[in-house]
Short mmCIF file of C-alpha atoms and ligand atoms in Angstrom, two decimals:
data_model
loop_
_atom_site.label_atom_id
_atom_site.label_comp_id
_atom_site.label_asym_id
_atom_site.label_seq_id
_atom_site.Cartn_x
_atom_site.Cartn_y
_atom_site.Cartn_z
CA UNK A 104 87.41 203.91 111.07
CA UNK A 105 85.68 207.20 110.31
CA UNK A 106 85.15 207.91 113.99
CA UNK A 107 88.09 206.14 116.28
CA UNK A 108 86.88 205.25 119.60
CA UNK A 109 87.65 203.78 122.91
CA UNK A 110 87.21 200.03 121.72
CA UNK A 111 88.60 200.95 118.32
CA UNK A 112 91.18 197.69 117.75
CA UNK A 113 95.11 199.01 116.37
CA UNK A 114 96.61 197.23 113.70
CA UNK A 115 100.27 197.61 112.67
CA UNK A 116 102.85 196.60 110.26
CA UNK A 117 105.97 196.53 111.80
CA UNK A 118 109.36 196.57 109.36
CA UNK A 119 111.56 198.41 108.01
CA UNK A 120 111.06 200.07 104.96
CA UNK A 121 107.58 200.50 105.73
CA UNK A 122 106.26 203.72 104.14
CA UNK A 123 106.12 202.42 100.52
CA UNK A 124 103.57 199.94 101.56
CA UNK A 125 100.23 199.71 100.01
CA UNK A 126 98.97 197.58 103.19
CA UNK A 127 97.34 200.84 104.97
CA UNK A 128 95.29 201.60 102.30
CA UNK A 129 93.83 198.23 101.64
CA UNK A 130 92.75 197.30 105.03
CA UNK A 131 91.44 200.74 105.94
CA UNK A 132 89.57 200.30 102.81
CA UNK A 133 88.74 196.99 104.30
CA UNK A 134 87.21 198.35 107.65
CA UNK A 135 85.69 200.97 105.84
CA UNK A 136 83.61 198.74 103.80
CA UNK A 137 82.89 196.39 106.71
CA UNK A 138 82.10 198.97 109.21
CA UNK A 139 84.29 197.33 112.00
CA UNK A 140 86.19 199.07 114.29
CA UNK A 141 89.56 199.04 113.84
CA UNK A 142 92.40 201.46 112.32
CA UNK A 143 95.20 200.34 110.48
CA UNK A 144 98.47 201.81 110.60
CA UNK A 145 102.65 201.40 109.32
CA UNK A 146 105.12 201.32 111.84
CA UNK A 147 108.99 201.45 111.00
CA UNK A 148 110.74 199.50 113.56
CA UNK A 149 114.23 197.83 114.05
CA UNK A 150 114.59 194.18 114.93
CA UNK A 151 115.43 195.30 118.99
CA UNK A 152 112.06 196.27 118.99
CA UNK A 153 109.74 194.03 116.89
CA UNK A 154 109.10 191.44 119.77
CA UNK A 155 108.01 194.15 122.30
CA UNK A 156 105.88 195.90 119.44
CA UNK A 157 104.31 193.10 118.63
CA UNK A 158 103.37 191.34 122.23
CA UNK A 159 102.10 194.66 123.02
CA UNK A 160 100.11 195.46 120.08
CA UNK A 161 98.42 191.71 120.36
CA UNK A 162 98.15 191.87 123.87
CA UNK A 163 95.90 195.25 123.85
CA UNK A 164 93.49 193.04 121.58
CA UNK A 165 94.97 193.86 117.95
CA UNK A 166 96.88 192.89 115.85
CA UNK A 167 98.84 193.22 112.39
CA UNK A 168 101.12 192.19 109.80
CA UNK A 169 104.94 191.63 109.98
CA UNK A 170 107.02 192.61 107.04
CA UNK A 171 110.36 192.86 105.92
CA UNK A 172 112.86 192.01 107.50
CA UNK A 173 111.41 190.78 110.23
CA UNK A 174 108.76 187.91 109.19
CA UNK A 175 111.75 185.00 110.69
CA UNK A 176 112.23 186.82 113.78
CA UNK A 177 108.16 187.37 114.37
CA UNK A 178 108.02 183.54 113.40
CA UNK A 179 109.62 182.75 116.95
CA UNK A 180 107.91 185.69 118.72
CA UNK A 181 104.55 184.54 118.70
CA UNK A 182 102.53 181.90 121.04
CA UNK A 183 100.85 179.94 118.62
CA UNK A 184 102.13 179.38 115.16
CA UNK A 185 100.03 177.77 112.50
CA UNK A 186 101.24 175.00 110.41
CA UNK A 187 102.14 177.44 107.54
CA UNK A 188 104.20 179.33 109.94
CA UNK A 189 106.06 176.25 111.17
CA UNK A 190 106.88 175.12 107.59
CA UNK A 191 107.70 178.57 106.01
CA UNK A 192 110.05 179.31 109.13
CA UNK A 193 107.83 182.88 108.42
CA UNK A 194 104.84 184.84 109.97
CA UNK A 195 103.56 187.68 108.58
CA UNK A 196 100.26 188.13 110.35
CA UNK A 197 99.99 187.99 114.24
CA UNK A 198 96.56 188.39 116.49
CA UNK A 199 95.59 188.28 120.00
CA UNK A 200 93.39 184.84 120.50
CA UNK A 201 91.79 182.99 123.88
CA UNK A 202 94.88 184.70 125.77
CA UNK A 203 97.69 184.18 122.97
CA UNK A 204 99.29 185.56 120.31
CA UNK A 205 98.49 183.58 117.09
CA UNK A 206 100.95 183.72 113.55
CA UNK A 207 100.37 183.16 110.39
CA UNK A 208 102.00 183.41 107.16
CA UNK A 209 99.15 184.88 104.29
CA UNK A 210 101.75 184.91 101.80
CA UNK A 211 101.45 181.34 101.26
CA UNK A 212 97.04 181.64 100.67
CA UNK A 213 98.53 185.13 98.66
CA UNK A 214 101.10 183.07 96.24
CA UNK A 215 98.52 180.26 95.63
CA UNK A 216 95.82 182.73 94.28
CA UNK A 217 98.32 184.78 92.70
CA UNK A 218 99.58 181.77 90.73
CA UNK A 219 95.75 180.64 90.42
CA UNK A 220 95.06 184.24 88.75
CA UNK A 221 97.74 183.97 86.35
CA UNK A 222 98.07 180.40 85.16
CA UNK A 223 95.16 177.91 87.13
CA UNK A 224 96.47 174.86 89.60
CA UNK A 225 100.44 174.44 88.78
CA UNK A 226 99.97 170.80 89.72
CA UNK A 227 102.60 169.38 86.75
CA UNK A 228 104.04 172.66 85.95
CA UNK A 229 107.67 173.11 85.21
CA UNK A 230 108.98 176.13 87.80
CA UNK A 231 111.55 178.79 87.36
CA UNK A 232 112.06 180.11 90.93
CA UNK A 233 114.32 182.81 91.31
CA UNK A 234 115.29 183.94 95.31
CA UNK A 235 115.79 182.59 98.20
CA UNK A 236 114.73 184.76 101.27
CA UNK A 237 111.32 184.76 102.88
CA UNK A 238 109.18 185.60 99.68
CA UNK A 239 110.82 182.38 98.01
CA UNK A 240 110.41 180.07 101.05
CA UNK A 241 106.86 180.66 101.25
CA UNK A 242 106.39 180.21 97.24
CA UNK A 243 108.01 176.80 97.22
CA UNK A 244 105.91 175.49 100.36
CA UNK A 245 103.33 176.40 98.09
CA UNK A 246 104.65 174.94 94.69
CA UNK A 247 105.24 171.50 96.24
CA UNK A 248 102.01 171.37 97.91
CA UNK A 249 100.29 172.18 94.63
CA UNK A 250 101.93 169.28 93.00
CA UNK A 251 104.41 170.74 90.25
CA UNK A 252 106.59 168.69 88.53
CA UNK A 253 110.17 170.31 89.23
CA UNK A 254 111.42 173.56 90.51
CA UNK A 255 114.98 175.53 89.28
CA UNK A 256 115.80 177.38 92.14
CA UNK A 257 118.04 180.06 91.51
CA UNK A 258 119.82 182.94 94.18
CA UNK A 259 122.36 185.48 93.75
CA UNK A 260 123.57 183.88 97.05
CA UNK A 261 124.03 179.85 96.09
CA UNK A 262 124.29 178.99 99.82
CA UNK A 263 121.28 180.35 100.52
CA UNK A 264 119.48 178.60 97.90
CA UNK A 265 120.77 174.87 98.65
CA UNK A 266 119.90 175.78 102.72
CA UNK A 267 116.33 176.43 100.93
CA UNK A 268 116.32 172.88 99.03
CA UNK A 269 117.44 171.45 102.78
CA UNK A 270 115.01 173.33 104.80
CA UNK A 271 112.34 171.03 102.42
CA UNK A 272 114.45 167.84 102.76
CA UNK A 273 116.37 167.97 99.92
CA UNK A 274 113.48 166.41 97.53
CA UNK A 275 114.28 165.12 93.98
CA UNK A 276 111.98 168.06 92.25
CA UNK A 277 113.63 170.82 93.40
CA UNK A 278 117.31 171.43 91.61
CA UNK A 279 119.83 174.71 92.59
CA UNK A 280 121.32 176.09 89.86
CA UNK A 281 124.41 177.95 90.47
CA UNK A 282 125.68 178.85 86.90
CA UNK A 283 122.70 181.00 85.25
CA UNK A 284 124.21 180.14 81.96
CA UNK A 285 123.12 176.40 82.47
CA UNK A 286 119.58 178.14 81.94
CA UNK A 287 120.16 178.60 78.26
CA UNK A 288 117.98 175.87 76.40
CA UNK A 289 115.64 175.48 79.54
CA UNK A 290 112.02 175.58 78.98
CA UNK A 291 109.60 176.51 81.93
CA UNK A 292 105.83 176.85 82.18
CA UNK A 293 106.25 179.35 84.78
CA UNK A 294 109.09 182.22 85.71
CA UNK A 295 109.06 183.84 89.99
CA UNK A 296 110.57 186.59 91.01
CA UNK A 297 110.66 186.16 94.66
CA UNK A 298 113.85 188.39 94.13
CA UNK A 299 113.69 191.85 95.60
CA UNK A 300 115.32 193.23 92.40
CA UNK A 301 112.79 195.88 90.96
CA UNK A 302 111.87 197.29 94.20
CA UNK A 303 113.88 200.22 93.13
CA UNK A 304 114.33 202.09 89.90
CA UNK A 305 117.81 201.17 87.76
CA UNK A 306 117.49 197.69 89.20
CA UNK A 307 118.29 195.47 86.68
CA UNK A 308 115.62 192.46 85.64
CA UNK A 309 115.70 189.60 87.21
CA UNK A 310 115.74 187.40 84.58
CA UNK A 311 116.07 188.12 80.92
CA UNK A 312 113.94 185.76 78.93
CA UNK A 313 116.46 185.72 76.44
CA UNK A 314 118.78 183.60 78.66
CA UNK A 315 116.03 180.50 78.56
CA UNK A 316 114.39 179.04 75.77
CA UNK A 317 111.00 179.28 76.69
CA UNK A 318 108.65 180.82 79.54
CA UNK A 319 104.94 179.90 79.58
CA UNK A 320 103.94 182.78 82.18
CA UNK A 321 105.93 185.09 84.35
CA UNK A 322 104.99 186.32 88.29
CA UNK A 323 106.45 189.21 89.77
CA UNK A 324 106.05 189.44 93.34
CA UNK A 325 107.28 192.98 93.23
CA UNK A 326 104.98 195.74 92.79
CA UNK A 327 104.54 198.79 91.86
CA UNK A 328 102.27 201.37 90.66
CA UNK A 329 101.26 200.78 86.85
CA UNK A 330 103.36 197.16 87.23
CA UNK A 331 107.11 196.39 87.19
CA UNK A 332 109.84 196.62 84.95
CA UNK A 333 109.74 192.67 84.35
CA UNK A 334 106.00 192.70 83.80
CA UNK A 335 106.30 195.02 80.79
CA UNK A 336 109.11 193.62 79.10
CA UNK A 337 107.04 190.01 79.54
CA UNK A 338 104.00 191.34 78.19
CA UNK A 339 105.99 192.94 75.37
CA UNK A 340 106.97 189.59 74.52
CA UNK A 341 103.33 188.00 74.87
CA UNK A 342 103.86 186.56 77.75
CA UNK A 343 100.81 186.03 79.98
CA UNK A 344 102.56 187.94 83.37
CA UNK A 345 101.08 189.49 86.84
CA UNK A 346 102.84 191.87 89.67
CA UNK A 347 102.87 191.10 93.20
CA UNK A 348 99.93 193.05 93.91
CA UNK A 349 97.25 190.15 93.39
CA UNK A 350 98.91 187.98 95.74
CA UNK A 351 98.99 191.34 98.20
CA UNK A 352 95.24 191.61 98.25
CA UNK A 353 94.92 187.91 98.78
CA UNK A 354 97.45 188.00 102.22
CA UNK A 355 95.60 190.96 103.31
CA UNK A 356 92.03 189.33 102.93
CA UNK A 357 93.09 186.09 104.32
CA UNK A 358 94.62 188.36 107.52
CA UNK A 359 91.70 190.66 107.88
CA UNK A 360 89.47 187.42 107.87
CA UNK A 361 92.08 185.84 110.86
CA UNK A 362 91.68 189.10 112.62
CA UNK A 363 87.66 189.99 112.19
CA UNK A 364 86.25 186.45 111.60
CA UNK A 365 84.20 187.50 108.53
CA UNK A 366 84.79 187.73 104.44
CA UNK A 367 87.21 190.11 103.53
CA UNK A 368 85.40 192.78 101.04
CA UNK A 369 87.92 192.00 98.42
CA UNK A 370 86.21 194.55 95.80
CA UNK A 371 86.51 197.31 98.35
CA UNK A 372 90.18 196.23 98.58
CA UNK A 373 90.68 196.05 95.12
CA UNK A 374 89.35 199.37 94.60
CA UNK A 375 91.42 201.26 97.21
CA UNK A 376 94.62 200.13 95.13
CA UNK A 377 93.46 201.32 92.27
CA UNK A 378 92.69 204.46 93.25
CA UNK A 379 95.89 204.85 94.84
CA UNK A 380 97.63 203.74 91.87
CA UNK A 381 95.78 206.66 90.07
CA UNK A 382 96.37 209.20 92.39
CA UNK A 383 100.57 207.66 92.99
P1 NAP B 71 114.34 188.82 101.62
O1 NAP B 71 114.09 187.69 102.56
O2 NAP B 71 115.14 190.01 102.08
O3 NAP B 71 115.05 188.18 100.30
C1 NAP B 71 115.49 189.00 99.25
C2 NAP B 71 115.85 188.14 98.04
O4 NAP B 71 116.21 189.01 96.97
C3 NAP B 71 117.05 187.23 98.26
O5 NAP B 71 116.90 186.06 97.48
C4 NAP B 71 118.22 188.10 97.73
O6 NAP B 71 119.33 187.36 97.30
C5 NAP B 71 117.56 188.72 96.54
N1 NAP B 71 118.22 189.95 96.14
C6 NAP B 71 118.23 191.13 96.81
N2 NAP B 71 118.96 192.05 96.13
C7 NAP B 71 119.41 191.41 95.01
C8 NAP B 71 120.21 191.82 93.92
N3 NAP B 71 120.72 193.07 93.83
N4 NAP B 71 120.48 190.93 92.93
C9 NAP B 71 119.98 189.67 93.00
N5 NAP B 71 119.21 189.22 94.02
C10 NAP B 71 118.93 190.08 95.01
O7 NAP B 71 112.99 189.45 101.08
P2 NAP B 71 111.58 188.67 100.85
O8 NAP B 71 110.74 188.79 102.05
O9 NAP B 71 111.88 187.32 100.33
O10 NAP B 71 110.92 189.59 99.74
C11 NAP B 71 111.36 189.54 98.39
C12 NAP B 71 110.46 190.42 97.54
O11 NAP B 71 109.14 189.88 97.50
C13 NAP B 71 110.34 191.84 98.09
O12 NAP B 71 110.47 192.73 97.03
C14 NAP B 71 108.95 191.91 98.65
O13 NAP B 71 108.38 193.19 98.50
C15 NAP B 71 108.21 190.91 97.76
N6 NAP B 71 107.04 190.35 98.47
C16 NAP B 71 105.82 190.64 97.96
C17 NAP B 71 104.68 190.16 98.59
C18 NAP B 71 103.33 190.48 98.00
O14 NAP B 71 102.32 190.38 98.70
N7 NAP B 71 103.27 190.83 96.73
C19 NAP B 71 104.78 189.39 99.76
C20 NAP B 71 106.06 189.10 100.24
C21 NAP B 71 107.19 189.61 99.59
P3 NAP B 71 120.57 187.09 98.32
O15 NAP B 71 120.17 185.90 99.14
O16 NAP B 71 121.70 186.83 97.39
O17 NAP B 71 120.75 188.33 99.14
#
């Protein structure tokens, strides 16, 4: 990326918010470190525009990520959807491949290491999920592939959490509770925030761990620089707990690796967020 040239390859994010994303700076790191020739860039765009964005971007030979609130829409945009997509209803990374566009959702390989990081395989584990958009869908494809035992799903929004429990076929494990108070006295191995709340200062947590009994671990999928709100207050209480920011490397490496064929130079990645969260 140091020197941009004819065959350099564009890669975009297309939403909307766009410019708080850390995405930039991790995959330029990523080129960087690889010496490919690409360039990585944010683009804020509106939903009238996504589809034309995103065909054209693919169809010059790059490529990029979709984020919100867009990943549903790019979900039906794109040619060739992998399983993941086709499950999650989701795609948040799109490339141009043997004369088609090909989608992916990373978030689901992102959530799996994430969880990995924090608290091993949650084959067994009793699950406190809280949301219901596209963060949440993605989570729970990968909570019931990994085997755990149950899953509270809970969203400001009810209807939107019992269309979740449908879109998986309404399976015994997975229970929507409505009245938060019916928390009190629960005991969970692991806590989700697949919530946006905490994107923005004042927001207010997501959960208290006062109102359950017991949390084994908690995972933010928010991030921010120097961790969330939710994070601290976990880790206050002792609680092993992670921001979103693992499971952000993890999507990015598993696109750059769709989009370049090789490894993903996850220490270079790694490194370009924390200097960033130094310098931000
Ligand atoms: P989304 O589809 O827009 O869903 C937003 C969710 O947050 C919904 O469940 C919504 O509930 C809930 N919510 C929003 N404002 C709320 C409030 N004031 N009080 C209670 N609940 C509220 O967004 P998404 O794609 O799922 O993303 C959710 C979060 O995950 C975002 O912050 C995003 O940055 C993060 N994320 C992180 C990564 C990563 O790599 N770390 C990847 C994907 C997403 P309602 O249904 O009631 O509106």
């Amino acid at each position: 990326m140091d020197t941009l040239t004819a065959k350099t390859r564009v890669f975009a994010l297309l939403g909307d918010p766009v410019a708080h994303s850390l995405s930039p700076t991790i995959q330029n790191a990523a080129i960087r470190a690889t010496g490919v020739d690409g360039v990585y860039v944010a683009l804020r765009c509106g939903a009238a525009d996504l589809p034309g964005l995103l065909r054209g971007i693919a169809a010059a030979g790059g490529g990029g990520n979709v984020t919100v609130p867009h990943k549903e829409l790019a979900a039906r945009v794109v040619d060739a959807p992998t399983a993941a997509v086709v499950r999650t209803g989701a795609c948040n990374t799109f490339w141009w491949e043997d004369g088609r566009i090909r989608g992916d959702n990373t978030d689901v390989a992102g959530f799996r290491a994430a969880v990995r990081a924090l608290v091993g395989a949650p084959a067994g584990a009793r699950v406190l999920l809280l949301g219901a958009g596209g963060a949440a869908r993605g989570a729970l494809h990968v909570l019931l592939e990994d085997g755990v035992a149950s899953v509270a799903l809970y969203n400001r929004t009810p209807g939107r959490a019992t269309d979740l429990r449908a879109a998986f076929g309404d399976p015994g494990c997975i229970r929507v509770v409505t009245d938060r108070a019916a928390l009190r006295g629960e005991r969970f191995d692991l806590a989700v925030n697949a919530t946006s709340l905490g994107l923005h200062p004042g927001d207010p947590l997501p959960l208290d761990f006062d109102e359950v009994d017991r949390v084994g671990a908690a995972l933010d999928l928010v991030y921010a620089v120097g961790g969330t709100r939710w994070v601290h207050e976990a880790h206050a209480r002792g609680l092993p707990a992670a921001d979103g920011l693992e499971m952000l490397i993890h999507q990015g490496a598993a696109a750059f690796e769709r989009w370049w064929g090789r490894p993903a130079p996850l220490d270079a990645m790694r490194e370009a967020l924390s200097m960033s969260s130094r310098i931000g």
